[in-house]
Amino acid sequence: MGLATLSVFPKTDCFCVTDKGDELRKRQHNGAKQNGQAAPLPSGGIMKKRNRIMVIRKMSFDLKSKSHPFGLAKILTDQNEPSGEPFWISLTPEFMEPDGKQYAHLPVWMQHALSRGIFDAVVKLDNKLNIDTGDAIGFLGESIVPDGMGKTSSSAYV
């Protein structure tokens, strides 16, 4: 199909909630926040000790008249898949510790292949893998991006 290689997919930082970060409040994401503004309002959700998150974007917000690092994040499931709606969370080191990197937009089928460590081969999965309408399947390879073909955009995401 001409999909791009794994190296094209971006990686993002992951964090884990520390003991001191237990019950750290999630904060609302409305898409309008900018660096230096007041910290977003709490959304009602909390993080528990050892919860893992994937940070999509980092910013600094003012909280109690002091600048603090925050991350726009998604919870990671036990299978290391991002889930739920994005939220802002404090990345202050006493509450969150770095916990590696992860591919940010890897389609589910590629996550399964990555977990098996098998590439450039046809692999029959143990369980049926459903791909629903609207699910991402990958990025097109650079040589077949549909730029200039009628009404298609130059985006390589399919």
PDB file of C-alpha atoms in Angstrom:
ATOM      1  CA  MET A   1       0.000   0.000   0.000  1.00  0.00           C
ATOM      2  CA  GLY A   2       3.000   2.306   0.193  1.00  0.00           C
ATOM      3  CA  LEU A   3       2.735   3.283   3.861  1.00  0.00           C
ATOM      4  CA  ALA A   4       5.549   5.220   5.458  1.00  0.00           C
ATOM      5  CA  THR A   5       8.099   3.510   7.667  1.00  0.00           C
ATOM      6  CA  LEU A   6       7.980   3.510  11.460  1.00  0.00           C
ATOM      7  CA  SER A   7      10.697   6.191  11.584  1.00  0.00           C
ATOM      8  CA  VAL A   8       8.222   8.742  10.160  1.00  0.00           C
ATOM      9  CA  PHE A   9       5.958   8.530  13.207  1.00  0.00           C
ATOM     10  CA  PRO A  10       6.758  11.084  15.937  1.00  0.00           C
ATOM     11  CA  LYS A  11       7.613  10.024  19.488  1.00  0.00           C
ATOM     12  CA  THR A  12       6.435  11.907  22.549  1.00  0.00           C
ATOM     13  CA  ASP A  13       7.403  11.954  26.232  1.00  0.00           C
ATOM     14  CA  CYS A  14       5.636   9.758  28.768  1.00  0.00           C
ATOM     15  CA  PHE A  15       5.383  10.435  32.498  1.00  0.00           C
ATOM     16  CA  CYS A  16       4.354   8.477  35.585  1.00  0.00           C
ATOM     17  CA  VAL A  17       2.616   9.909  38.663  1.00  0.00           C
ATOM     18  CA  THR A  18       4.903   9.873  41.726  1.00  0.00           C
ATOM     19  CA  ASP A  19       3.821   9.025  45.271  1.00  0.00           C
ATOM     20  CA  LYS A  20       3.569  12.738  46.043  1.00  0.00           C
ATOM     21  CA  GLY A  21       1.474  13.268  42.881  1.00  0.00           C
ATOM     22  CA  ASP A  22      -1.273  10.898  44.050  1.00  0.00           C
ATOM     23  CA  GLU A  23      -4.629  12.686  43.543  1.00  0.00           C
ATOM     24  CA  LEU A  24      -3.062  15.350  41.302  1.00  0.00           C
ATOM     25  CA  ARG A  25      -5.913  17.200  39.587  1.00  0.00           C
ATOM     26  CA  LYS A  26      -6.531  17.022  35.850  1.00  0.00           C
ATOM     27  CA  ARG A  27      -7.240  20.395  34.277  1.00  0.00           C
ATOM     28  CA  GLN A  28      -9.613  21.392  31.485  1.00  0.00           C
ATOM     29  CA  HIS A  29      -8.489  21.485  27.869  1.00  0.00           C
ATOM     30  CA  ASN A  30     -10.439  23.837  25.615  1.00  0.00           C
ATOM     31  CA  GLY A  31      -7.809  24.387  22.928  1.00  0.00           C
ATOM     32  CA  ALA A  32      -7.397  28.105  23.693  1.00  0.00           C
ATOM     33  CA  LYS A  33      -4.561  28.185  26.231  1.00  0.00           C
ATOM     34  CA  GLN A  34      -1.218  29.854  25.505  1.00  0.00           C
ATOM     35  CA  ASN A  35       2.121  29.987  27.337  1.00  0.00           C
ATOM     36  CA  GLY A  36       2.148  32.243  30.374  1.00  0.00           C
ATOM     37  CA  GLN A  37      -1.618  32.358  30.927  1.00  0.00           C
ATOM     38  CA  ALA A  38      -3.305  31.317  34.156  1.00  0.00           C
ATOM     39  CA  ALA A  39      -3.411  27.553  34.691  1.00  0.00           C
ATOM     40  CA  PRO A  40      -6.533  25.884  33.270  1.00  0.00           C
ATOM     41  CA  LEU A  41      -9.351  25.173  35.722  1.00  0.00           C
ATOM     42  CA  PRO A  42      -9.585  21.730  37.343  1.00  0.00           C
ATOM     43  CA  SER A  43     -11.829  19.363  35.378  1.00  0.00           C
ATOM     44  CA  GLY A  44     -12.910  17.189  38.298  1.00  0.00           C
ATOM     45  CA  GLY A  45     -10.678  14.218  37.458  1.00  0.00           C
ATOM     46  CA  ILE A  46      -7.634  13.137  39.446  1.00  0.00           C
ATOM     47  CA  MET A  47      -4.528  11.087  38.777  1.00  0.00           C
ATOM     48  CA  LYS A  48      -3.549   8.165  40.966  1.00  0.00           C
ATOM     49  CA  LYS A  49      -0.058   7.059  41.950  1.00  0.00           C
ATOM     50  CA  ARG A  50       1.675   5.098  39.112  1.00  0.00           C
ATOM     51  CA  ASN A  51      -0.811   6.257  36.407  1.00  0.00           C
ATOM     52  CA  ARG A  52       1.034   6.771  33.121  1.00  0.00           C
ATOM     53  CA  ILE A  53       0.398   9.562  30.629  1.00  0.00           C
ATOM     54  CA  MET A  54       1.594  10.510  27.165  1.00  0.00           C
ATOM     55  CA  VAL A  55       2.275  14.245  26.768  1.00  0.00           C
ATOM     56  CA  ILE A  56       1.153  15.710  23.456  1.00  0.00           C
ATOM     57  CA  ARG A  57       2.361  19.276  24.092  1.00  0.00           C
ATOM     58  CA  LYS A  58       4.177  21.156  26.871  1.00  0.00           C
ATOM     59  CA  MET A  59       3.491  24.701  28.103  1.00  0.00           C
ATOM     60  CA  SER A  60       4.087  26.879  31.160  1.00  0.00           C
ATOM     61  CA  PHE A  61       1.120  28.313  33.050  1.00  0.00           C
ATOM     62  CA  ASP A  62       0.876  30.651  36.039  1.00  0.00           C
ATOM     63  CA  LEU A  63      -0.360  28.997  39.204  1.00  0.00           C
ATOM     64  CA  LYS A  64      -0.368  30.956  42.477  1.00  0.00           C
ATOM     65  CA  SER A  65       1.678  33.737  40.794  1.00  0.00           C
ATOM     66  CA  LYS A  66       4.437  31.327  39.781  1.00  0.00           C
ATOM     67  CA  SER A  67       5.212  29.692  36.419  1.00  0.00           C
ATOM     68  CA  HIS A  68       4.795  25.890  36.362  1.00  0.00           C
ATOM     69  CA  PRO A  69       5.358  23.304  33.598  1.00  0.00           C
ATOM     70  CA  PHE A  70       2.196  21.622  32.302  1.00  0.00           C
ATOM     71  CA  GLY A  71       1.541  18.979  29.698  1.00  0.00           C
ATOM     72  CA  LEU A  72      -1.444  18.349  27.460  1.00  0.00           C
ATOM     73  CA  ALA A  73      -1.825  14.645  28.095  1.00  0.00           C
ATOM     74  CA  LYS A  74      -3.771  11.453  27.544  1.00  0.00           C
ATOM     75  CA  ILE A  75      -3.916   8.514  29.938  1.00  0.00           C
ATOM     76  CA  LEU A  76      -2.075   5.379  28.804  1.00  0.00           C
ATOM     77  CA  THR A  77      -3.887   2.066  29.229  1.00  0.00           C
ATOM     78  CA  ASP A  78      -2.214  -1.113  30.487  1.00  0.00           C
ATOM     79  CA  GLN A  79      -1.533  -1.861  26.795  1.00  0.00           C
ATOM     80  CA  ASN A  80       0.227   1.544  26.457  1.00  0.00           C
ATOM     81  CA  GLU A  81      -2.524   2.922  24.217  1.00  0.00           C
ATOM     82  CA  PRO A  82      -3.615   6.554  24.697  1.00  0.00           C
ATOM     83  CA  SER A  83      -7.249   6.786  25.786  1.00  0.00           C
ATOM     84  CA  GLY A  84      -9.879   9.337  26.696  1.00  0.00           C
ATOM     85  CA  GLU A  85     -10.011  13.051  26.140  1.00  0.00           C
ATOM     86  CA  PRO A  86      -6.864  15.191  26.473  1.00  0.00           C
ATOM     87  CA  PHE A  87      -6.363  17.209  29.667  1.00  0.00           C
ATOM     88  CA  TRP A  88      -3.730  19.518  31.145  1.00  0.00           C
ATOM     89  CA  ILE A  89      -1.640  18.193  34.024  1.00  0.00           C
ATOM     90  CA  SER A  90       1.219  19.600  36.091  1.00  0.00           C
ATOM     91  CA  LEU A  91       4.631  18.236  35.064  1.00  0.00           C
ATOM     92  CA  THR A  92       6.339  19.474  38.232  1.00  0.00           C
ATOM     93  CA  PRO A  93       9.047  16.845  38.955  1.00  0.00           C
ATOM     94  CA  GLU A  94       7.803  16.122  42.467  1.00  0.00           C
ATOM     95  CA  PHE A  95       4.419  15.035  41.011  1.00  0.00           C
ATOM     96  CA  MET A  96       5.428  13.482  37.676  1.00  0.00           C
ATOM     97  CA  GLU A  97       8.574  11.608  36.658  1.00  0.00           C
ATOM     98  CA  PRO A  98       9.738  10.931  33.081  1.00  0.00           C
ATOM     99  CA  ASP A  99       8.861   7.421  31.937  1.00  0.00           C
ATOM    100  CA  GLY A 100      10.325   6.971  28.450  1.00  0.00           C
ATOM    101  CA  LYS A 101       8.964   7.871  25.034  1.00  0.00           C
ATOM    102  CA  GLN A 102       6.194   6.458  22.893  1.00  0.00           C
ATOM    103  CA  TYR A 103       4.955   6.821  19.351  1.00  0.00           C
ATOM    104  CA  ALA A 104       2.267   9.493  19.427  1.00  0.00           C
ATOM    105  CA  HIS A 105       0.034   8.590  16.491  1.00  0.00           C
ATOM    106  CA  LEU A 106       0.782   4.964  15.795  1.00  0.00           C
ATOM    107  CA  PRO A 107      -2.248   3.094  14.396  1.00  0.00           C
ATOM    108  CA  VAL A 108      -3.481   0.135  16.457  1.00  0.00           C
ATOM    109  CA  TRP A 109      -2.304  -2.473  13.946  1.00  0.00           C
ATOM    110  CA  MET A 110       1.209  -0.965  13.996  1.00  0.00           C
ATOM    111  CA  GLN A 111       1.194  -0.984  17.815  1.00  0.00           C
ATOM    112  CA  HIS A 112       0.515  -4.731  17.680  1.00  0.00           C
ATOM    113  CA  ALA A 113       3.353  -5.244  15.182  1.00  0.00           C
ATOM    114  CA  LEU A 114       5.701  -3.142  17.325  1.00  0.00           C
ATOM    115  CA  SER A 115       4.868  -5.142  20.458  1.00  0.00           C
ATOM    116  CA  ARG A 116       5.806  -8.349  18.580  1.00  0.00           C
ATOM    117  CA  GLY A 117       9.028  -6.835  17.260  1.00  0.00           C
ATOM    118  CA  ILE A 118       8.405  -8.219  13.758  1.00  0.00           C
ATOM    119  CA  PHE A 119       8.729  -5.935  10.728  1.00  0.00           C
ATOM    120  CA  ASP A 120       8.907  -6.440   6.955  1.00  0.00           C
ATOM    121  CA  ALA A 121       6.973  -9.706   7.184  1.00  0.00           C
ATOM    122  CA  VAL A 122       3.377 -10.855   7.042  1.00  0.00           C
ATOM    123  CA  VAL A 123       2.242 -11.888  10.508  1.00  0.00           C
ATOM    124  CA  LYS A 124      -1.017 -13.613  11.384  1.00  0.00           C
ATOM    125  CA  LEU A 125      -2.406 -12.180  14.636  1.00  0.00           C
ATOM    126  CA  ASP A 126      -3.676 -14.417  17.422  1.00  0.00           C
ATOM    127  CA  ASN A 127      -6.867 -12.363  17.703  1.00  0.00           C
ATOM    128  CA  LYS A 128      -8.946 -10.552  15.109  1.00  0.00           C
ATOM    129  CA  LEU A 129      -7.971  -6.881  14.781  1.00  0.00           C
ATOM    130  CA  ASN A 130     -10.841  -4.582  13.844  1.00  0.00           C
ATOM    131  CA  ILE A 131     -10.212  -1.355  11.962  1.00  0.00           C
ATOM    132  CA  ASP A 132     -13.307   0.838  12.075  1.00  0.00           C
ATOM    133  CA  THR A 133     -14.391   3.598   9.735  1.00  0.00           C
ATOM    134  CA  GLY A 134     -12.367   6.693  10.539  1.00  0.00           C
ATOM    135  CA  ASP A 135      -9.523   4.813  12.240  1.00  0.00           C
ATOM    136  CA  ALA A 136      -6.039   5.876  11.187  1.00  0.00           C
ATOM    137  CA  ILE A 137      -4.111   3.255   9.239  1.00  0.00           C
ATOM    138  CA  GLY A 138      -0.830   5.103   8.701  1.00  0.00           C
ATOM    139  CA  PHE A 139       1.035   7.743   6.749  1.00  0.00           C
ATOM    140  CA  LEU A 140       1.512   7.432   2.996  1.00  0.00           C
ATOM    141  CA  GLY A 141       5.103   7.074   1.854  1.00  0.00           C
ATOM    142  CA  GLU A 142       6.717  10.310   0.645  1.00  0.00           C
ATOM    143  CA  SER A 143       6.781   9.213  -2.974  1.00  0.00           C
ATOM    144  CA  ILE A 144       2.993   8.808  -3.155  1.00  0.00           C
ATOM    145  CA  VAL A 145       1.621  11.832  -1.297  1.00  0.00           C
ATOM    146  CA  PRO A 146      -1.482  12.893  -3.270  1.00  0.00           C
ATOM    147  CA  ASP A 147      -0.475  16.562  -3.645  1.00  0.00           C
ATOM    148  CA  GLY A 148      -2.156  18.263  -6.583  1.00  0.00           C
ATOM    149  CA  MET A 149      -4.498  15.369  -7.365  1.00  0.00           C
ATOM    150  CA  GLY A 150      -7.905  17.015  -7.667  1.00  0.00           C
ATOM    151  CA  LYS A 151      -9.402  17.889  -4.323  1.00  0.00           C
ATOM    152  CA  THR A 152      -7.000  15.872  -2.190  1.00  0.00           C
ATOM    153  CA  SER A 153      -4.824  17.719   0.269  1.00  0.00           C
ATOM    154  CA  SER A 154      -1.101  17.279   0.609  1.00  0.00           C
ATOM    155  CA  SER A 155      -1.525  15.541   3.990  1.00  0.00           C
ATOM    156  CA  ALA A 156       0.192  12.166   4.099  1.00  0.00           C
ATOM    157  CA  TYR A 157      -2.086  10.862   6.886  1.00  0.00           C
ATOM    158  CA  VAL A 158      -4.604   8.200   5.772  1.00  0.00           C
TER     159      VAL A 158
END
